[in-house]
Coordinates of C-alpha atoms (C1' of nucleotides) in Angstrom, one line a residue:
Chain A
M257 CA 11.2 7.1 2.0
A258 CA 11.1 10.9 1.5
K259 CA 9.4 11.3 -1.9
A260 CA 9.5 15.1 -2.3
I261 CA 7.6 16.9 -4.9
P262 CA 9.5 19.1 -7.3
S263 CA 10.3 22.5 -5.9
R264 CA 8.5 25.6 -6.9
S265 CA 11.7 27.4 -7.9
E266 CA 12.9 24.5 -10.0
N267 CA 9.8 24.0 -12.1
Y268 CA 6.7 25.7 -11.1
S269 CA 4.3 24.0 -13.4
E270 CA 5.7 20.5 -12.6
W271 CA 5.4 21.4 -8.9
Y272 CA 1.7 22.3 -9.5
N273 CA 0.9 19.2 -11.4
E274 CA 2.7 16.8 -9.1
L275 CA 1.2 18.4 -6.0
I276 CA -2.3 17.9 -7.3
K277 CA -1.6 14.3 -8.0
R278 CA 0.2 13.6 -4.7
A279 CA -2.3 15.4 -2.5
D280 CA -4.9 13.3 -4.2
L281 CA -7.0 16.3 -5.4
A282 CA -7.5 15.3 -9.0
E283 CA -6.1 13.5 -12.0
N284 CA -6.2 13.7 -15.8
S285 CA -8.9 11.6 -17.3
A286 CA -9.2 9.4 -20.4
V287 CA -10.6 12.4 -22.2
R288 CA -8.0 15.0 -23.1
G289 CA -8.4 18.3 -21.2
C290 CA -10.9 16.9 -18.7
M291 CA -10.2 16.0 -15.1
V292 CA -11.3 13.6 -12.5
I293 CA -11.8 15.4 -9.2
K294 CA -11.0 13.0 -6.5
P295 CA -12.8 12.8 -3.2
Y296 CA -10.3 14.9 -1.2
G297 CA -10.2 17.6 -3.9
F298 CA -13.9 17.5 -4.3
S299 CA -14.5 18.0 -0.6
I300 CA -12.6 21.3 -0.8
W301 CA -14.8 22.3 -3.7
E302 CA -17.9 21.3 -1.7
K303 CA -16.7 23.6 1.1
M304 CA -16.3 26.4 -1.4
Q305 CA -19.7 25.8 -2.8
R306 CA -21.3 25.8 0.6
A307 CA -19.8 29.1 1.6
L308 CA -20.6 30.8 -1.7
D309 CA -24.1 29.3 -1.9
D310 CA -24.9 30.7 1.6
M311 CA -23.6 34.1 0.5
F312 CA -25.8 34.0 -2.6
K313 CA -28.8 33.1 -0.6
E314 CA -28.1 35.8 1.9
T315 CA -28.1 38.4 -1.0
G316 CA -31.5 37.1 -2.1
H317 CA -30.7 34.7 -4.9
S318 CA -32.3 31.3 -5.6
N319 CA -30.9 28.3 -7.3
A320 CA -32.4 26.8 -10.4
Y321 CA -31.2 24.5 -13.2
F322 CA -31.1 25.0 -16.9
P323 CA -30.2 22.4 -19.5
L324 CA -26.8 21.4 -20.7
F325 CA -27.8 21.6 -24.4
I326 CA -28.4 24.8 -26.2
P327 CA -30.1 25.0 -29.6
K328 CA -27.5 26.3 -32.1
S329 CA -29.8 29.2 -33.1
F330 CA -29.8 30.6 -29.6
L331 CA -26.1 31.2 -29.7
S332 CA -26.2 33.4 -32.7
K333 CA -28.7 35.8 -31.3
E334 CA -26.3 38.1 -29.5
A335 CA -23.5 39.0 -31.9
S336 CA -20.5 39.6 -29.8
H337 CA -21.4 36.6 -27.6
V338 CA -21.3 34.2 -30.6
E339 CA -18.0 35.7 -31.6
G340 CA -16.6 35.1 -28.1
F341 CA -17.5 31.5 -27.8
A342 CA -18.0 30.1 -31.3
K343 CA -14.4 28.8 -31.6
E344 CA -14.6 26.7 -28.5
C345 CA -18.0 25.0 -28.6
A346 CA -18.7 21.2 -28.5
V347 CA -21.5 20.4 -30.9
V348 CA -23.9 17.5 -30.7
T349 CA -24.9 16.4 -34.2
H350 CA -26.4 12.9 -33.7
Y351 CA -28.5 11.1 -31.1
R352 CA -27.7 7.4 -31.6
L353 CA -25.0 4.9 -32.1
K354 CA -25.1 1.5 -33.7
N355 CA -22.9 -1.6 -34.0
A356 CA -20.6 -1.4 -37.0
E357 CA -21.3 -4.0 -39.6
D358 CA -17.7 -5.2 -39.6
G359 CA -17.9 -5.8 -35.9
S360 CA -15.3 -3.2 -35.1
G361 CA -17.4 -1.6 -32.4
V362 CA -20.0 1.1 -32.3
I363 CA -20.3 3.9 -34.8
V364 CA -22.5 7.0 -35.1
D365 CA -25.7 6.1 -36.8
P366 CA -25.8 8.4 -39.9
E367 CA -29.6 7.9 -39.8
A368 CA -29.8 9.7 -36.5
K369 CA -28.8 13.2 -37.4
L370 CA -30.4 16.0 -35.4
E371 CA -32.6 18.5 -37.2
E372 CA -31.0 21.3 -35.3
E373 CA -27.6 20.7 -33.8
L374 CA -27.1 21.3 -30.1
I375 CA -24.3 23.2 -28.4
V376 CA -23.0 21.9 -25.1
R377 CA -23.2 25.1 -23.0
P378 CA -20.0 27.1 -22.7
T379 CA -22.1 29.4 -20.5
S380 CA -25.9 29.7 -20.1
E381 CA -26.9 33.3 -20.9
T382 CA -28.8 32.3 -24.0
V383 CA -30.9 29.4 -22.6
I384 CA -31.6 31.4 -19.5
W385 CA -32.7 34.6 -21.3
S386 CA -34.9 32.6 -23.5
S387 CA -36.7 31.4 -20.4
Y388 CA -36.7 34.8 -18.8
K389 CA -38.7 36.1 -21.7
N390 CA -41.6 34.0 -20.4
W391 CA -41.0 34.7 -16.7
I392 CA -41.0 38.4 -16.9
Q393 CA -43.9 40.6 -17.8
S394 CA -44.1 43.4 -15.3
Y395 CA -41.8 45.4 -13.0
R396 CA -43.4 43.3 -10.2
D397 CA -41.5 40.3 -11.6
L398 CA -38.2 42.1 -11.1
P399 CA -35.6 41.8 -9.9
L400 CA -35.2 38.2 -10.9
L401 CA -32.2 36.7 -9.0
I402 CA -31.2 33.2 -10.1
N403 CA -28.0 31.2 -9.7
Q404 CA -27.2 27.8 -11.0
W405 CA -24.4 25.3 -10.2
A406 CA -23.5 23.5 -13.3
N407 CA -20.8 22.1 -15.6
V408 CA -19.8 23.9 -18.8
V409 CA -17.6 22.9 -21.7
R410 CA -15.2 25.1 -23.5
W411 CA -13.0 23.3 -26.0
E412 CA -9.6 24.8 -25.1
M413 CA -6.5 24.3 -27.2
R414 CA -4.3 24.0 -24.2
T415 CA -5.5 22.9 -20.8
R416 CA -4.1 22.9 -17.3
I417 CA -5.7 21.0 -14.5
F418 CA -8.2 23.1 -12.5
L419 CA -7.0 26.3 -14.2
R420 CA -8.3 25.7 -17.6
T421 CA -10.0 22.4 -18.4
S422 CA -12.3 21.6 -21.3
E423 CA -15.1 20.8 -18.9
F424 CA -15.3 22.6 -15.6
L425 CA -17.7 23.1 -12.7
W426 CA -18.9 26.5 -11.7
Q427 CA -21.8 28.6 -10.6
E428 CA -23.3 31.2 -12.9
G429 CA -25.7 33.9 -11.5
H430 CA -28.1 35.5 -13.9
T431 CA -30.2 38.4 -12.8
A432 CA -32.7 40.7 -14.4
H433 CA -33.5 44.2 -13.2
S434 CA -35.7 47.1 -14.1
T435 CA -33.0 49.8 -14.1
A436 CA -29.5 50.1 -15.2
K437 CA -28.5 51.4 -11.9
E438 CA -29.9 48.4 -10.0
A439 CA -28.2 46.0 -12.4
M440 CA -24.9 47.8 -11.9
E441 CA -25.3 47.6 -8.2
E442 CA -25.9 43.9 -8.4
T443 CA -22.8 43.5 -10.5
T444 CA -20.8 45.3 -7.9
Q445 CA -22.4 43.5 -5.0
M446 CA -21.6 40.1 -6.4
L447 CA -18.0 41.2 -7.1
N448 CA -17.8 42.1 -3.5
V449 CA -19.2 38.7 -2.5
Y450 CA -16.4 37.1 -4.5
A451 CA -13.8 39.3 -3.0
T452 CA -15.0 38.6 0.5
F453 CA -15.0 34.9 -0.2
A454 CA -11.5 35.0 -1.7
E455 CA -10.1 36.9 1.2
E456 CA -12.0 35.5 4.2
W457 CA -12.4 31.9 3.1
M458 CA -9.5 31.3 0.7
A459 CA -7.2 33.6 2.6
M460 CA -6.2 35.1 -0.8
P461 CA -6.0 38.8 -1.2
V462 CA -7.5 40.1 -4.5
I463 CA -7.7 43.3 -6.4
R464 CA -11.2 44.4 -7.5
G465 CA -11.2 46.0 -10.8
T466 CA -12.8 46.6 -14.2
K467 CA -11.7 44.8 -17.3
T468 CA -10.6 46.7 -20.3
A469 CA -12.6 46.4 -23.5
N470 CA -10.2 43.7 -24.8
E471 CA -10.6 41.5 -21.8
R472 CA -14.4 42.0 -21.3
F473 CA -16.9 39.2 -21.4
A474 CA -18.4 38.7 -24.9
G475 CA -21.9 40.2 -24.6
A476 CA -21.2 42.4 -21.6
D477 CA -21.1 46.2 -21.4
D478 CA -18.8 46.0 -18.4
T479 CA -16.9 43.3 -16.7
L480 CA -15.7 43.5 -13.1
C481 CA -13.2 41.0 -11.8
I482 CA -11.1 40.0 -8.9
E483 CA -7.4 39.3 -9.7
A484 CA -5.1 37.3 -7.4
M485 CA -1.3 36.9 -7.5
M486 CA 0.1 33.4 -7.6
Q487 CA 3.5 32.5 -6.1
D488 CA 5.3 32.6 -9.4
G489 CA 4.2 36.3 -9.8
K490 CA 1.6 35.6 -12.4
A491 CA -2.0 36.9 -12.2
L492 CA -5.0 34.7 -12.0
Q493 CA -8.5 36.0 -12.7
A494 CA -10.5 34.4 -9.8
G495 CA -14.0 35.6 -10.5
T496 CA -15.9 37.9 -12.8
S497 CA -19.2 39.8 -12.6
H498 CA -20.7 41.3 -15.7
F499 CA -23.1 44.1 -16.3
L500 CA -24.9 43.0 -19.5
G501 CA -26.8 46.2 -20.1
Q502 CA -29.9 45.3 -22.2
N503 CA -27.9 43.2 -24.7
F504 CA -29.5 39.9 -23.9
A505 CA -32.9 41.4 -23.2
K506 CA -32.8 42.8 -26.7
A507 CA -31.5 39.6 -28.2
F508 CA -34.2 37.5 -26.6
D509 CA -36.9 40.2 -26.5
V510 CA -37.3 40.3 -22.8
K511 CA -39.5 43.3 -22.1
F512 CA -41.4 44.4 -19.0
L513 CA -44.1 46.8 -18.2
T514 CA -42.9 49.7 -16.0
K515 CA -45.0 51.3 -13.2
D516 CA -46.2 53.9 -15.7
N517 CA -47.3 51.3 -18.2
Q518 CA -44.4 51.6 -20.6
Q519 CA -42.6 48.7 -22.3
D520 CA -38.9 48.5 -21.6
Y521 CA -36.1 46.0 -22.0
V522 CA -34.8 44.6 -18.7
W523 CA -31.2 45.1 -17.5
G524 CA -29.1 42.0 -16.9
T525 CA -26.1 40.8 -15.0
S526 CA -24.2 37.5 -14.9
W527 CA -21.4 36.4 -12.6
G528 CA -19.4 33.3 -12.0
V529 CA -16.6 31.5 -10.2
S530 CA -15.4 28.0 -11.1
T531 CA -13.2 25.1 -10.1
R532 CA -10.4 27.4 -11.3
L533 CA -10.5 28.6 -7.7
M534 CA -9.1 25.3 -6.7
G535 CA -6.0 26.1 -8.8
A536 CA -5.9 29.5 -7.2
L537 CA -6.1 28.1 -3.7
I538 CA -3.2 25.7 -4.4
M539 CA -0.9 28.2 -6.0
A540 CA -1.6 31.0 -3.5
H541 CA -0.4 29.2 -0.4
S542 CA 1.2 25.8 -0.9
D543 CA 4.9 25.1 -0.5
D544 CA 7.5 22.5 -1.5
D545 CA 6.2 20.1 1.2
G546 CA 2.7 20.1 -0.3
L547 CA -0.6 21.8 0.1
V548 CA -1.3 24.5 2.6
L549 CA -5.0 24.9 3.1
P550 CA -6.8 27.7 4.9
P551 CA -8.6 26.1 7.9
K552 CA -12.0 27.4 6.7
L553 CA -11.7 25.3 3.6
A554 CA -9.7 22.3 4.8
P555 CA -11.7 19.0 4.6
I556 CA -9.7 17.9 7.7
Q557 CA -8.8 20.7 10.1
V558 CA -7.1 18.6 12.7
V559 CA -5.5 15.2 12.3
I560 CA -4.7 13.2 15.4
I561 CA -1.9 10.7 15.2
P562 CA -1.5 8.2 18.0
I563 CA 2.0 6.8 18.5
F564 CA 1.8 3.2 19.8
R565 CA 3.5 -0.1 19.8
N566 CA 0.6 -2.4 20.4
D567 CA -3.2 -2.6 20.7
E568 CA -3.1 -2.0 24.5
Q569 CA -1.3 1.3 24.0
L570 CA -3.6 2.4 21.3
A571 CA -6.6 1.5 23.5
Q572 CA -5.1 3.6 26.3
L573 CA -4.4 6.6 24.0
S574 CA -7.9 6.3 22.5
E575 CA -9.4 6.6 25.9
K576 CA -8.0 10.1 26.1
I577 CA -8.4 11.0 22.4
N578 CA -11.9 9.9 21.8
P579 CA -13.5 12.4 24.3
L580 CA -11.3 15.1 22.7
I581 CA -12.6 14.3 19.3
K582 CA -16.1 14.5 20.6
E583 CA -15.4 18.0 22.0
L584 CA -13.8 19.2 18.8
K585 CA -16.7 18.0 16.7
K586 CA -19.1 19.7 19.1
V587 CA -17.5 23.1 18.2
G588 CA -17.6 22.3 14.5
I589 CA -14.0 21.3 14.0
S590 CA -13.4 18.4 11.5
V591 CA -11.1 15.8 12.9
K592 CA -9.4 12.7 11.6
Y593 CA -8.1 10.2 14.0
D594 CA -5.6 8.0 12.1
T595 CA -5.3 4.8 14.0
S596 CA -4.1 2.8 11.0
D597 CA -1.0 0.6 11.7
A598 CA -0.1 0.4 8.1
N599 CA 2.3 3.3 8.3
K600 CA 4.6 4.7 10.9
P601 CA 3.9 8.0 12.5
G602 CA 6.7 9.7 10.5
W603 CA 5.0 8.6 7.3
K604 CA 1.7 10.0 8.4
F605 CA 3.3 13.3 9.4
A606 CA 4.6 13.8 5.9
E607 CA 1.4 12.6 4.3
Y608 CA -0.9 15.0 6.1
E609 CA 1.5 17.8 5.4
L610 CA 1.3 16.9 1.8
R611 CA -2.5 17.1 2.1
G612 CA -2.4 20.5 3.8
V613 CA -4.1 19.6 7.1
P614 CA -3.7 22.8 9.1
V615 CA -3.2 21.3 12.6
R616 CA -1.7 18.0 13.6
L617 CA -1.8 16.5 17.1
A618 CA 0.5 13.6 18.0
M619 CA 0.1 11.6 21.2
G620 CA 2.3 8.8 22.4
M621 CA 2.8 7.1 25.8
R622 CA 5.1 9.8 27.0
D623 CA 2.4 12.4 26.4
F624 CA -0.1 10.0 27.9
E625 CA 1.8 10.0 31.2
N626 CA 2.5 13.7 31.2
N627 CA -0.9 14.7 30.1
T628 CA 0.5 16.5 27.1
V629 CA 0.2 16.5 23.3
E630 CA 2.4 17.5 20.5
I631 CA 0.7 20.1 18.3
A632 CA 2.1 21.1 14.9
R633 CA 0.9 23.8 12.5
R634 CA 1.2 23.3 8.7
D635 CA 1.6 26.9 7.7
L636 CA 4.8 27.5 9.7
K637 CA 5.9 23.9 10.1
T638 CA 6.5 24.5 13.8
K639 CA 5.5 22.2 16.7
E640 CA 5.4 22.3 20.4
T641 CA 4.3 20.1 23.3
I642 CA 1.5 21.5 25.3
S643 CA -0.8 20.5 28.1
A644 CA -3.8 18.4 27.1
D645 CA -6.0 20.6 29.2
G646 CA -7.9 23.3 27.5
L647 CA -6.9 21.9 24.1
V648 CA -10.2 22.7 22.3
A649 CA -9.9 26.4 23.0
H650 CA -6.3 26.3 22.0
I651 CA -7.1 24.6 18.7
Q652 CA -9.9 27.0 17.9
N653 CA -7.6 29.9 18.4
L654 CA -4.8 28.2 16.4
L655 CA -7.1 27.6 13.5
E656 CA -8.1 31.2 13.4
E657 CA -4.5 32.3 13.7
I658 CA -3.5 30.1 10.8
Q659 CA -6.3 31.5 8.6
V660 CA -5.1 35.0 9.3
N661 CA -1.4 34.1 9.0
I662 CA -1.7 32.6 5.5
Y663 CA -3.7 35.6 4.3
N664 CA -1.1 37.9 5.7
K665 CA 1.7 35.9 4.1
A666 CA 0.0 36.0 0.7
A667 CA -0.7 39.7 1.1
Q668 CA 2.9 40.4 1.9
F669 CA 4.0 38.3 -1.1
R670 CA 1.8 40.4 -3.3
Q671 CA 3.0 43.6 -1.9
E672 CA 6.6 42.6 -2.4
H673 CA 5.9 41.7 -6.0
T674 CA 3.9 44.8 -6.9
F675 CA 5.9 47.5 -8.6
R676 CA 5.1 51.1 -9.8
V677 CA 6.8 51.5 -13.2
D678 CA 7.0 54.8 -15.1
T679 CA 8.9 54.0 -18.2
Y680 CA 8.5 51.3 -20.8
E681 CA 12.1 50.3 -20.3
A682 CA 11.5 49.6 -16.7
F683 CA 8.3 47.8 -17.6
K684 CA 10.0 45.5 -20.0
E685 CA 12.7 44.7 -17.5
Q686 CA 10.4 44.1 -14.6
I687 CA 7.9 42.0 -16.4
E688 CA 10.5 39.3 -17.0
K689 CA 10.8 39.0 -13.2
G690 CA 7.0 38.7 -12.7
G691 CA 4.6 40.4 -10.4
F692 CA 2.0 43.2 -10.8
L693 CA 3.1 46.3 -12.6
M694 CA 1.2 49.4 -11.8
A695 CA 1.6 51.7 -14.7
H696 CA -0.1 54.5 -16.6
W697 CA -2.0 53.6 -19.8
D698 CA -3.6 55.9 -22.3
G699 CA -6.9 53.9 -22.3
T700 CA -6.7 52.6 -25.9
S701 CA -6.9 49.1 -27.1
E702 CA -4.1 49.7 -29.6
T703 CA -1.6 50.4 -26.8
E704 CA -2.8 47.5 -24.8
E705 CA -2.5 45.2 -27.8
A706 CA 1.0 46.5 -28.6
I707 CA 2.2 46.0 -25.0
K708 CA 0.8 42.5 -25.0
E709 CA 2.4 41.7 -28.3
E710 CA 5.8 42.9 -27.1
T711 CA 5.8 41.7 -23.5
K712 CA 3.0 39.1 -23.1
A713 CA 1.6 41.2 -20.3
T714 CA -2.0 42.2 -20.3
I715 CA -4.0 44.7 -18.3
R716 CA -5.5 42.6 -15.6
C717 CA -7.8 45.3 -14.4
I718 CA -8.4 48.9 -13.8
P719 CA -8.5 48.9 -10.0
L720 CA -11.8 50.2 -8.4
D721 CA -10.2 51.6 -5.3
A722 CA -7.1 53.2 -6.8
E723 CA -6.3 56.8 -6.2
L724 CA -6.4 59.1 -9.2
E725 CA -3.0 60.3 -10.3
E726 CA -2.0 62.3 -13.3
G727 CA 0.6 60.7 -15.4
T728 CA 1.6 59.7 -18.9
C729 CA 1.1 56.4 -20.6
I730 CA 4.3 54.3 -20.5
Y731 CA 3.9 53.3 -24.1
S732 CA 2.4 56.3 -26.0
G733 CA 3.3 59.1 -23.6
K734 CA -0.3 60.3 -23.8
P735 CA -2.0 61.5 -20.6
S736 CA -3.5 59.1 -18.1
K737 CA -5.5 59.6 -14.9
Q738 CA -4.8 56.4 -13.0
R739 CA -2.5 53.5 -12.9
V740 CA -3.7 50.1 -14.1
V741 CA -2.5 46.6 -13.2
F742 CA -0.4 44.9 -15.8
A743 CA 0.8 41.3 -15.4
R744 CA 1.4 38.0 -17.2
A745 CA -1.6 35.9 -16.5
Y746 CA -2.9 32.4 -16.4
Chain B
rC162 C1' -2.1 24.2 -35.3
rG163 C1' 3.6 24.4 -34.7
rG164 C1' 8.0 22.7 -31.6
rG165 C1' 9.7 19.1 -27.9
rG166 C1' 9.0 14.6 -25.1
rU167 C1' 6.8 10.0 -23.4
rG168 C1' 4.0 5.3 -23.9
rU169 C1' 7.2 -1.6 -20.6
rA170 C1' 3.3 -4.5 -13.5
rG171 C1' -1.1 0.1 -9.6
rC172 C1' 2.9 4.3 -9.7
rG173 C1' 8.1 5.9 -11.2
rC174 C1' 11.6 3.9 -14.5
rA175 C1' 15.7 0.6 -16.8
rG176 C1' 16.2 -2.6 -21.0
rC177 C1' 16.1 -0.8 -27.4
rU178 C1' 22.4 1.5 -30.0
rC179 C1' 24.2 -4.4 -30.8
rG180 C1' 17.1 -9.0 -31.9
rG181 C1' 17.4 -14.7 -28.2
rU182 C1' 11.5 -15.8 -24.5
rA183 C1' 11.2 -9.0 -19.3
rG184 C1' 14.0 -6.4 -14.9
rC185 C1' 14.7 -2.6 -10.8
rG186 C1' 12.5 0.8 -7.0
rC187 C1' 8.0 2.1 -4.6
rG188 C1' 3.3 0.2 -3.7
rC189 C1' 0.4 -4.5 -2.8
rU190 C1' -0.4 -9.7 0.1
rA191 C1' 1.2 -12.9 4.4
rC192 C1' 4.2 -13.6 8.7
rG193 C1' 7.8 -11.7 12.2
rU194 C1' 10.6 -7.7 14.3
rU195 C1' 9.5 -2.4 14.5
rC196 C1' 6.7 2.3 15.8
rG197 C1' 8.2 10.3 19.0
rG198 C1' 9.7 12.7 11.3
rG199 C1' 8.5 9.0 5.1
rA200 C1' 11.3 1.3 9.2
rC201 C1' 13.4 -3.7 8.2
rG202 C1' 13.6 -9.1 7.1
rU203 C1' 11.6 -13.4 4.8
rA204 C1' 8.1 -15.4 1.4
rG205 C1' 4.7 -14.1 -2.5
rA206 C1' 1.1 -12.0 -6.3
rG207 C1' 1.2 -8.9 -10.4
rG208 C1' 3.1 -7.4 -17.5
rU209 C1' -1.3 -9.0 -24.7
rC210 C1' 6.0 -4.1 -23.6
rG211 C1' 0.2 2.0 -26.6
rU212 C1' -1.8 0.0 -31.4
rG213 C1' -1.9 -2.1 -36.6
rG214 C1' 1.3 -4.0 -40.2
rG215 C1' 6.2 -5.5 -42.1
rU216 C1' 11.4 -7.8 -41.8
rU217 C1' 13.3 -12.4 -39.2
rC218 C1' 13.9 -19.1 -37.3
rG219 C1' 12.9 -15.5 -33.4
rA220 C1' 10.9 -8.4 -32.2
rA221 C1' 10.0 -4.5 -26.1
rU222 C1' 14.4 -4.0 -29.3
rC223 C1' 14.9 -3.1 -36.5
rC224 C1' 11.3 -0.7 -40.5
rC225 C1' 6.5 1.8 -41.9
rG226 C1' 1.7 3.6 -40.4
rC227 C1' -1.7 5.1 -36.6
rC228 C1' -3.4 6.5 -31.6
rA229 C1' -3.0 8.6 -26.9
rC230 C1' -1.0 11.6 -23.2
rC231 C1' 2.4 15.4 -21.1
rC232 C1' 5.4 19.9 -21.6
rC233 C1' 6.5 24.7 -24.3
rG234 C1' 4.1 28.5 -27.8
rA235 C1' -0.3 31.0 -30.7
rC236 C1' -6.4 31.5 -28.4
rC237 C1' -9.2 31.9 -23.7
rA238 C1' -12.1 31.9 -17.4

RNA sequence: CGGGGUGUAGCGCAGCUCGGUAGCGCGCUACGUUCGGGACGUAGAGGUCGUGGGUUCGAAUCCCGCCACCCCGACCA
């Protein structure tokens, strides 16, 4: 029974939703806009967490945990921050339920109203800086380099599983420094950590850039980001790193004594990536047959499928396969040996393809006698029969090759869908076909707004590594010194 | 918040126009035959038809209300 998922070209968002369901990554929950991340999906997230967490530790950060609830008064201390988040906050007003008198169930106990309402964190700058005030006295306490893994809630009007859910999981780094320069360096460093993670682990090329004032984080002086291209040509912001200046230090009165005994406000950064990366991973590589996972993040890197008619045959095959599994595990490769007789091999082939397992081995009696094994790779959907000798090294190489190949494929796709446009006419025509549009912009919010209004495209970022080039703004004709990245975005 | 759609077995759906005691496919259970690209046979199990009310001898079906979810837009990571 070939139960194909909808194709990308037919209906991209249906393909995305159906793939998530069928690959057993996640499902919608009883609560609108929230998701249940299922074990297979969560194990991918755990792999992401592990890799990122190691990188944070290597760059000197420590994990801590701050509370889910934020006193309402905290949120109003930093003016632009409130403005950015006020519209999407969940508010706790009561602390008790009781049985309804008419027996219709439980109701909120009106007697149990909170003195001060609590906000479910949309992000934690405010609680964290209120703690930092007590933690920091002198330049000797700096830099303070903290990260937390947490859930946050942003009451979104329209949600999309993994990409924009009302509750999501993320990490948020919050650091404090004695100089602006050092804080800016931290901001850049963490952006580079994200870019490295995206490219080396997720096999997803990204553009590093600066956000325009319109797209900047509420409360930041500067926001850096990595932007990736999805297979429908839309942009996805995959991570952000903010230079907070002294904004939160001033709002929460976080001062320190400098070496020469002067009081000064500390300089801050914050940076985060979320379960949105799961959406990015799916949309960057997967195809009409299902998920395609980079080996470095695949929960199962190799699946082994025995082809047998009876228990004796399975036992024979297992005699060969079990030692192989041991060897693979010894070199750190995760293996699944699917001996279930509930489904036929063909069913299993399709199932593991749907789940994006990078390498599949199949061994039947024919192979057993010839000392061979059939090896198939998910990224290219090719297979060959090879000798069972030296398999471990072969698989190691193959996994590395697949990791590189899917990166290259994504990079090539991005290159083929990136266009330099020099007139607004060309811009409007090309934006309908999707992709990144490299165009000159006069640097004003008005122009950006107008283009967004007319074309739904936004400036994804001002690339950090772009060459300077004199030109004129496609919209206003005013002078511009470099091209910026325009795209329609998730 | 606007526009569209959907709620019937675990999942996907038909039945509703024209009211008569609920059906198909997948999945599930048992047994047998199968097993190198989503097998087949036989026998089973499984449903307050989203919810509240109304009309009627009788409602999944007709009428009124409510709720939930999905998709498309406006807001955002």
